[in-house]
């Protein structure tokens, strides 16, 4: 967002079903940091290969959140 790099983290517990996505975490941190007016120019998602992936749900969030760029996905 702007000149800042904002990181998000995955959260999993009974309160977050489905999981709390890293992008949701980053968007919340951006807002709570007072950076809501900063334009998001890039979204990078790095994910370790596993049976379950958050890629599809993150891409769906991006598609339904106005003004976000496409995800750059990196499989680790």
C-alpha positions as a Python dict, from the first residue, in 0.01 Angstrom:
ca = {
    (1, 'X'): (0, 0, 0),
    (2, 'X'): (174, 313, -118),
    (3, 'X'): (539, 284, -22),
    (4, 'X'): (465, 33, 255),
    (5, 'X'): (491, -344, 252),
    (6, 'X'): (208, -492, 455),
    (7, 'X'): (225, -860, 545),
    (8, 'X'): (-64, -1085, 634),
    (9, 'X'): (-62, -1415, 814),
    (10, 'X'): (-286, -1720, 804),
    (11, 'X'): (-496, -1795, 1114),
    (12, 'X'): (-674, -2119, 1191),
    (13, 'X'): (-893, -2199, 1489),
    (14, 'X'): (-1255, -2272, 1574),
    (15, 'X'): (-1346, -1902, 1552),
    (16, 'X'): (-1228, -1873, 1190),
    (17, 'X'): (-1413, -2127, 983),
    (18, 'X'): (-1319, -2114, 703),
    (19, 'X'): (-967, -2000, 780),
    (20, 'X'): (-874, -1635, 820),
    (21, 'X'): (-683, -1562, 500),
    (22, 'X'): (-348, -1382, 496),
    (23, 'X'): (-496, -1120, 260),
    (24, 'X'): (-776, -1051, 511),
    (25, 'X'): (-512, -1005, 778),
    (26, 'X'): (-312, -765, 559),
    (27, 'X'): (-622, -563, 464),
    (28, 'X'): (-720, -532, 831),
    (29, 'X'): (-367, -427, 930),
    (30, 'X'): (-368, -168, 650),
    (31, 'X'): (-693, -20, 779),
    (32, 'X'): (-593, -22, 1146),
    (33, 'X'): (-263, 144, 1054),
    (34, 'X'): (-446, 436, 894),
    (35, 'X'): (-333, 343, 543),
    (36, 'X'): (-678, 286, 390),
    (37, 'X'): (-621, 570, 143),
    (38, 'X'): (-299, 416, 10),
    (39, 'X'): (-347, 236, -321),
    (40, 'X'): (-254, -132, -324),
    (41, 'X'): (-28, -181, -623),
    (42, 'X'): (75, -543, -576),
    (43, 'X'): (-43, -857, -396),
    (44, 'X'): (203, -1145, -363),
    (45, 'X'): (95, -1475, -210),
    (46, 'X'): (366, -1728, -124),
    (47, 'X'): (240, -2066, -13),
    (48, 'X'): (407, -2394, 68),
    (49, 'X'): (276, -2686, -139),
    (50, 'X'): (18, -2881, 63),
    (51, 'X'): (-301, -3079, 17),
    (52, 'X'): (-507, -2770, 103),
    (53, 'X'): (-444, -2431, -54),
    (54, 'X'): (-579, -2083, 16),
    (55, 'X'): (-514, -1966, -338),
    (56, 'X'): (-869, -2006, -474),
    (57, 'X'): (-1037, -1837, -177),
    (58, 'X'): (-781, -1555, -184),
    (59, 'X'): (-840, -1504, -557),
    (60, 'X'): (-1215, -1496, -489),
    (61, 'X'): (-1162, -1230, -221),
    (62, 'X'): (-957, -1021, -466),
    (63, 'X'): (-1225, -1057, -735),
    (64, 'X'): (-1492, -927, -495),
    (65, 'X'): (-1293, -644, -336),
    (66, 'X'): (-1296, -339, -566),
    (67, 'X'): (-964, -195, -673),
    (68, 'X'): (-732, -482, -584),
    (69, 'X'): (-477, -602, -841),
    (70, 'X'): (-447, -968, -940),
    (71, 'X'): (-249, -1198, -716),
    (72, 'X'): (108, -1293, -796),
    (73, 'X'): (122, -1652, -668),
    (74, 'X'): (447, -1818, -564),
    (75, 'X'): (443, -2190, -483),
    (76, 'X'): (718, -2278, -237),
}
